[in-house]
PDB file of C-alpha atoms in Angstrom:
ATOM      1  CA  UNK A   1      91.762 197.763  78.342  1.00  0.00           C
ATOM      2  CA  UNK A   2      93.976 196.778  81.377  1.00  0.00           C
ATOM      3  CA  UNK A   3      94.887 193.261  82.312  1.00  0.00           C
ATOM      4  CA  UNK A   4      95.529 192.284  85.760  1.00  0.00           C
ATOM      5  CA  UNK A   5      96.357 188.503  87.072  1.00  0.00           C
ATOM      6  CA  UNK A   6      95.705 186.773  90.144  1.00  0.00           C
ATOM      7  CA  UNK A   7      96.855 183.262  91.140  1.00  0.00           C
ATOM      8  CA  UNK A   8      94.177 181.594  93.260  1.00  0.00           C
ATOM      9  CA  UNK A   9      95.618 179.175  96.137  1.00  0.00           C
ATOM     10  CA  UNK A  10      95.199 175.332  95.709  1.00  0.00           C
ATOM     11  CA  UNK A  11      92.220 174.168  97.959  1.00  0.00           C
ATOM     12  CA  UNK A  12      90.639 171.112  99.391  1.00  0.00           C
ATOM     13  CA  UNK A  13      86.877 171.587  98.289  1.00  0.00           C
ATOM     14  CA  UNK A  14      87.644 174.198  95.589  1.00  0.00           C
ATOM     15  CA  UNK A  15      90.804 173.034  93.444  1.00  0.00           C
ATOM     16  CA  UNK A  16      91.611 176.275  91.643  1.00  0.00           C
ATOM     17  CA  UNK A  17      93.982 175.945  88.591  1.00  0.00           C
ATOM     18  CA  UNK A  18      97.231 174.430  89.135  1.00  0.00           C
ATOM     19  CA  UNK A  19      98.946 176.539  86.564  1.00  0.00           C
ATOM     20  CA  UNK A  20      96.831 179.176  84.986  1.00  0.00           C
ATOM     21  CA  UNK A  21      95.955 182.437  86.781  1.00  0.00           C
ATOM     22  CA  UNK A  22      92.683 184.323  86.398  1.00  0.00           C
ATOM     23  CA  UNK A  23      92.558 187.388  84.179  1.00  0.00           C
ATOM     24  CA  UNK A  24      90.746 190.390  85.014  1.00  0.00           C
ATOM     25  CA  UNK A  25      90.230 192.922  82.182  1.00  0.00           C
ATOM     26  CA  UNK A  26      89.101 196.405  83.102  1.00  0.00           C
ATOM     27  CA  UNK A  27      87.513 198.604  80.715  1.00  0.00           C
ATOM     28  CA  UNK A  28      86.695 196.111  77.798  1.00  0.00           C
ATOM     29  CA  UNK A  29      84.597 198.252  75.290  1.00  0.00           C
ATOM     30  CA  UNK A  30      82.281 195.241  74.093  1.00  0.00           C
ATOM     31  CA  UNK A  31      81.257 194.685  77.822  1.00  0.00           C
ATOM     32  CA  UNK A  32      80.650 198.553  78.159  1.00  0.00           C
ATOM     33  CA  UNK A  33      78.233 198.281  75.037  1.00  0.00           C
ATOM     34  CA  UNK A  34      76.248 195.600  76.551  1.00  0.00           C
ATOM     35  CA  UNK A  35      75.079 191.992  76.316  1.00  0.00           C
ATOM     36  CA  UNK A  36      74.919 191.827  72.665  1.00  0.00           C
ATOM     37  CA  UNK A  37      77.963 193.378  71.950  1.00  0.00           C
ATOM     38  CA  UNK A  38      79.860 191.107  74.666  1.00  0.00           C
ATOM     39  CA  UNK A  39      78.250 187.872  73.103  1.00  0.00           C
ATOM     40  CA  UNK A  40      79.356 188.907  69.731  1.00  0.00           C
ATOM     41  CA  UNK A  41      82.628 189.715  70.746  1.00  0.00           C
ATOM     42  CA  UNK A  42      83.287 186.202  72.521  1.00  0.00           C
ATOM     43  CA  UNK A  43      81.968 184.587  69.450  1.00  0.00           C
ATOM     44  CA  UNK A  44      84.153 186.242  67.203  1.00  0.00           C
ATOM     45  CA  UNK A  45      87.232 185.090  69.478  1.00  0.00           C
ATOM     46  CA  UNK A  46      85.815 181.454  69.504  1.00  0.00           C
ATOM     47  CA  UNK A  47      84.016 181.456  72.646  1.00  0.00           C
ATOM     48  CA  UNK A  48      80.588 180.012  72.631  1.00  0.00           C
ATOM     49  CA  UNK A  49      77.527 178.980  74.562  1.00  0.00           C
ATOM     50  CA  UNK A  50      76.943 182.451  76.057  1.00  0.00           C
ATOM     51  CA  UNK A  51      74.361 183.247  78.150  1.00  0.00           C
ATOM     52  CA  UNK A  52      73.293 186.535  80.159  1.00  0.00           C
ATOM     53  CA  UNK A  53      72.441 186.341  83.674  1.00  0.00           C
ATOM     54  CA  UNK A  54      74.212 186.616  87.227  1.00  0.00           C
ATOM     55  CA  UNK A  55      76.593 184.614  89.136  1.00  0.00           C
ATOM     56  CA  UNK A  56      75.387 182.260  91.692  1.00  0.00           C
ATOM     57  CA  UNK A  57      75.775 182.999  95.342  1.00  0.00           C
ATOM     58  CA  UNK A  58      77.557 179.769  96.299  1.00  0.00           C
ATOM     59  CA  UNK A  59      81.209 178.767  95.916  1.00  0.00           C
ATOM     60  CA  UNK A  60      81.258 176.732  92.790  1.00  0.00           C
ATOM     61  CA  UNK A  61      83.674 175.655  89.814  1.00  0.00           C
ATOM     62  CA  UNK A  62      84.046 173.837  86.536  1.00  0.00           C
ATOM     63  CA  UNK A  63      86.060 171.125  85.883  1.00  0.00           C
ATOM     64  CA  UNK A  64      85.557 170.500  82.147  1.00  0.00           C
ATOM     65  CA  UNK A  65      85.617 174.050  80.767  1.00  0.00           C
ATOM     66  CA  UNK A  66      87.414 177.526  81.189  1.00  0.00           C
ATOM     67  CA  UNK A  67      84.741 180.348  81.462  1.00  0.00           C
ATOM     68  CA  UNK A  68      84.607 183.971  80.746  1.00  0.00           C
ATOM     69  CA  UNK A  69      82.314 186.609  82.531  1.00  0.00           C
ATOM     70  CA  UNK A  70      81.776 190.037  81.170  1.00  0.00           C
ATOM     71  CA  UNK A  71      80.188 192.428  83.425  1.00  0.00           C
ATOM     72  CA  UNK A  72      77.499 194.344  81.222  1.00  0.00           C
ATOM     73  CA  UNK A  73      75.583 196.133  83.927  1.00  0.00           C
ATOM     74  CA  UNK A  74      75.923 197.195  87.681  1.00  0.00           C
ATOM     75  CA  UNK A  75      78.748 195.995  89.983  1.00  0.00           C
ATOM     76  CA  UNK A  76      79.226 193.381  92.477  1.00  0.00           C
ATOM     77  CA  UNK A  77      81.682 191.743  94.857  1.00  0.00           C
ATOM     78  CA  UNK A  78      82.811 188.335  93.359  1.00  0.00           C
ATOM     79  CA  UNK A  79      84.763 186.096  95.499  1.00  0.00           C
ATOM     80  CA  UNK A  80      87.456 183.958  93.655  1.00  0.00           C
ATOM     81  CA  UNK A  81      89.283 181.055  94.664  1.00  0.00           C
ATOM     82  CA  UNK A  82      86.459 179.560  97.075  1.00  0.00           C
ATOM     83  CA  UNK A  83      86.864 180.215 100.860  1.00  0.00           C
ATOM     84  CA  UNK A  84      90.752 180.500 100.674  1.00  0.00           C
ATOM     85  CA  UNK A  85      90.551 183.076  97.923  1.00  0.00           C
ATOM     86  CA  UNK A  86      89.906 186.779  97.720  1.00  0.00           C
ATOM     87  CA  UNK A  87      87.171 189.340  96.916  1.00  0.00           C
ATOM     88  CA  UNK A  88      87.119 191.456  93.752  1.00  0.00           C
ATOM     89  CA  UNK A  89      85.042 194.308  93.057  1.00  0.00           C
ATOM     90  CA  UNK A  90      83.973 194.283  89.347  1.00  0.00           C
ATOM     91  CA  UNK A  91      81.795 196.666  87.495  1.00  0.00           C
ATOM     92  CA  UNK A  92      80.391 197.038  84.070  1.00  0.00           C
ATOM     93  CA  UNK A  93      83.254 196.766  81.704  1.00  0.00           C
ATOM     94  CA  UNK A  94      85.180 194.218  83.636  1.00  0.00           C
ATOM     95  CA  UNK A  95      85.901 190.734  82.077  1.00  0.00           C
ATOM     96  CA  UNK A  96      87.015 187.853  84.171  1.00  0.00           C
ATOM     97  CA  UNK A  97      88.449 184.803  82.535  1.00  0.00           C
ATOM     98  CA  UNK A  98      88.509 181.777  84.978  1.00  0.00           C
ATOM     99  CA  UNK A  99      90.589 178.899  84.112  1.00  0.00           C
ATOM    100  CA  UNK A 100      88.915 175.467  85.070  1.00  0.00           C
ATOM    101  CA  UNK A 101      88.822 174.608  88.657  1.00  0.00           C
ATOM    102  CA  UNK A 102      88.788 178.541  89.643  1.00  0.00           C
ATOM    103  CA  UNK A 103      86.036 178.652  92.444  1.00  0.00           C
ATOM    104  CA  UNK A 104      83.748 181.733  92.020  1.00  0.00           C
ATOM    105  CA  UNK A 105      80.548 183.096  93.715  1.00  0.00           C
ATOM    106  CA  UNK A 106      78.660 186.427  94.149  1.00  0.00           C
ATOM    107  CA  UNK A 107      79.006 187.983  97.374  1.00  0.00           C
ATOM    108  CA  UNK A 108      77.148 191.377  96.940  1.00  0.00           C
ATOM    109  CA  UNK A 109      75.420 192.575  93.672  1.00  0.00           C
ATOM    110  CA  UNK A 110      74.533 196.282  93.225  1.00  0.00           C
ATOM    111  CA  UNK A 111      72.840 198.191  90.552  1.00  0.00           C
ATOM    112  CA  UNK A 112      71.249 195.458  88.322  1.00  0.00           C
ATOM    113  CA  UNK A 113      74.296 193.492  88.105  1.00  0.00           C
ATOM    114  CA  UNK A 114      74.295 191.405  85.005  1.00  0.00           C
ATOM    115  CA  UNK A 115      77.134 189.268  83.315  1.00  0.00           C
ATOM    116  CA  UNK A 116      77.662 187.509  80.114  1.00  0.00           C
ATOM    117  CA  UNK A 117      79.291 184.335  80.152  1.00  0.00           C
ATOM    118  CA  UNK A 118      80.889 182.017  77.693  1.00  0.00           C
ATOM    119  CA  UNK A 119      83.084 178.964  77.059  1.00  0.00           C
ATOM    120  CA  UNK A 120      85.983 178.084  74.705  1.00  0.00           C
ATOM    121  CA  UNK A 121      84.369 176.182  71.524  1.00  0.00           C
ATOM    122  CA  UNK A 122      84.050 172.715  72.307  1.00  0.00           C
ATOM    123  CA  UNK A 123      83.752 173.301  76.136  1.00  0.00           C
ATOM    124  CA  UNK A 124      80.311 174.559  76.071  1.00  0.00           C
ATOM    125  CA  UNK A 125      78.875 171.522  77.957  1.00  0.00           C
ATOM    126  CA  UNK A 126      80.376 172.676  81.325  1.00  0.00           C
ATOM    127  CA  UNK A 127      79.935 170.894  84.542  1.00  0.00           C
ATOM    128  CA  UNK A 128      78.949 172.764  87.819  1.00  0.00           C
ATOM    129  CA  UNK A 129      80.586 171.370  91.086  1.00  0.00           C
ATOM    130  CA  UNK A 130      80.348 172.551  94.681  1.00  0.00           C
ATOM    131  CA  UNK A 131      83.201 170.533  95.949  1.00  0.00           C
ATOM    132  CA  UNK A 132      81.110 168.511  98.466  1.00  0.00           C
ATOM    133  CA  UNK A 133      82.498 164.954  97.608  1.00  0.00           C
ATOM    134  CA  UNK A 134      86.188 164.442  97.867  1.00  0.00           C
ATOM    135  CA  UNK A 135      86.410 161.631  95.344  1.00  0.00           C
ATOM    136  CA  UNK A 136      84.494 163.967  92.687  1.00  0.00           C
ATOM    137  CA  UNK A 137      87.148 166.782  93.557  1.00  0.00           C
ATOM    138  CA  UNK A 138      89.867 164.464  92.988  1.00  0.00           C
ATOM    139  CA  UNK A 139      88.388 163.321  89.672  1.00  0.00           C
ATOM    140  CA  UNK A 140      87.937 166.986  88.797  1.00  0.00           C
ATOM    141  CA  UNK A 141      91.642 167.775  89.520  1.00  0.00           C
ATOM    142  CA  UNK A 142      92.821 165.405  86.654  1.00  0.00           C
ATOM    143  CA  UNK A 143      90.330 166.686  84.406  1.00  0.00           C
ATOM    144  CA  UNK A 144      91.180 170.523  85.311  1.00  0.00           C
ATOM    145  CA  UNK A 145      95.050 169.594  85.025  1.00  0.00           C
ATOM    146  CA  UNK A 146      94.539 167.828  81.316  1.00  0.00           C
ATOM    147  CA  UNK A 147      92.499 170.756  79.895  1.00  0.00           C
ATOM    148  CA  UNK A 148      94.300 172.617  77.316  1.00  0.00           C
ATOM    149  CA  UNK A 149      94.454 176.533  77.209  1.00  0.00           C
ATOM    150  CA  UNK A 150      92.023 177.833  74.726  1.00  0.00           C
ATOM    151  CA  UNK A 151      93.387 178.860  71.216  1.00  0.00           C
ATOM    152  CA  UNK A 152      92.401 182.455  71.517  1.00  0.00           C
ATOM    153  CA  UNK A 153      91.506 184.919  74.327  1.00  0.00           C
ATOM    154  CA  UNK A 154      87.949 185.783  74.575  1.00  0.00           C
ATOM    155  CA  UNK A 155      88.347 189.589  74.419  1.00  0.00           C
ATOM    156  CA  UNK A 156      91.311 189.615  72.122  1.00  0.00           C
ATOM    157  CA  UNK A 157      94.095 190.478  74.609  1.00  0.00           C
ATOM    158  CA  UNK A 158      97.189 188.708  75.563  1.00  0.00           C
ATOM    159  CA  UNK A 159      96.119 187.036  78.811  1.00  0.00           C
ATOM    160  CA  UNK A 160      95.390 183.591  77.594  1.00  0.00           C
ATOM    161  CA  UNK A 161      98.785 183.549  75.668  1.00  0.00           C
ATOM    162  CA  UNK A 162     100.117 183.545  79.218  1.00  0.00           C
ATOM    163  CA  UNK A 163      98.435 180.135  79.818  1.00  0.00           C
ATOM    164  CA  UNK A 164     100.502 178.186  77.210  1.00  0.00           C
TER     165      UNK A 164
END
């Protein structure tokens, strides 16, 4: 399992996180084993409210929760950081840990692209914002900055420890 980090740029509509980088794990065994294994792995590390689906094709972010996305099938081009961000190629076995505020969208999906998503315990009731209302984005910035790092990394790696 390899860890890459990427820091999203601050944005107007999509705030991104002011301190925490995006974590990209490659070759996560549970993600390679499929949805059930990914969900069980997340739950074992205190990440709950899991679901199995795709990623929306529009830029959005969450201000009340960090999010983890495990690619369990197929491949995709995922844009992170909103319109000012970067495109990432992901495939089965990759896991993205998105700090609150990080813009994300699916640009291209291939070969039955499927992810398992989850949230730190206590943050399962996430919001979904597109950044259309400047006042809403400003309020979201305050929530994002106040949200602490989760107590445990969703895949048992060292990435989230770097958020503290």
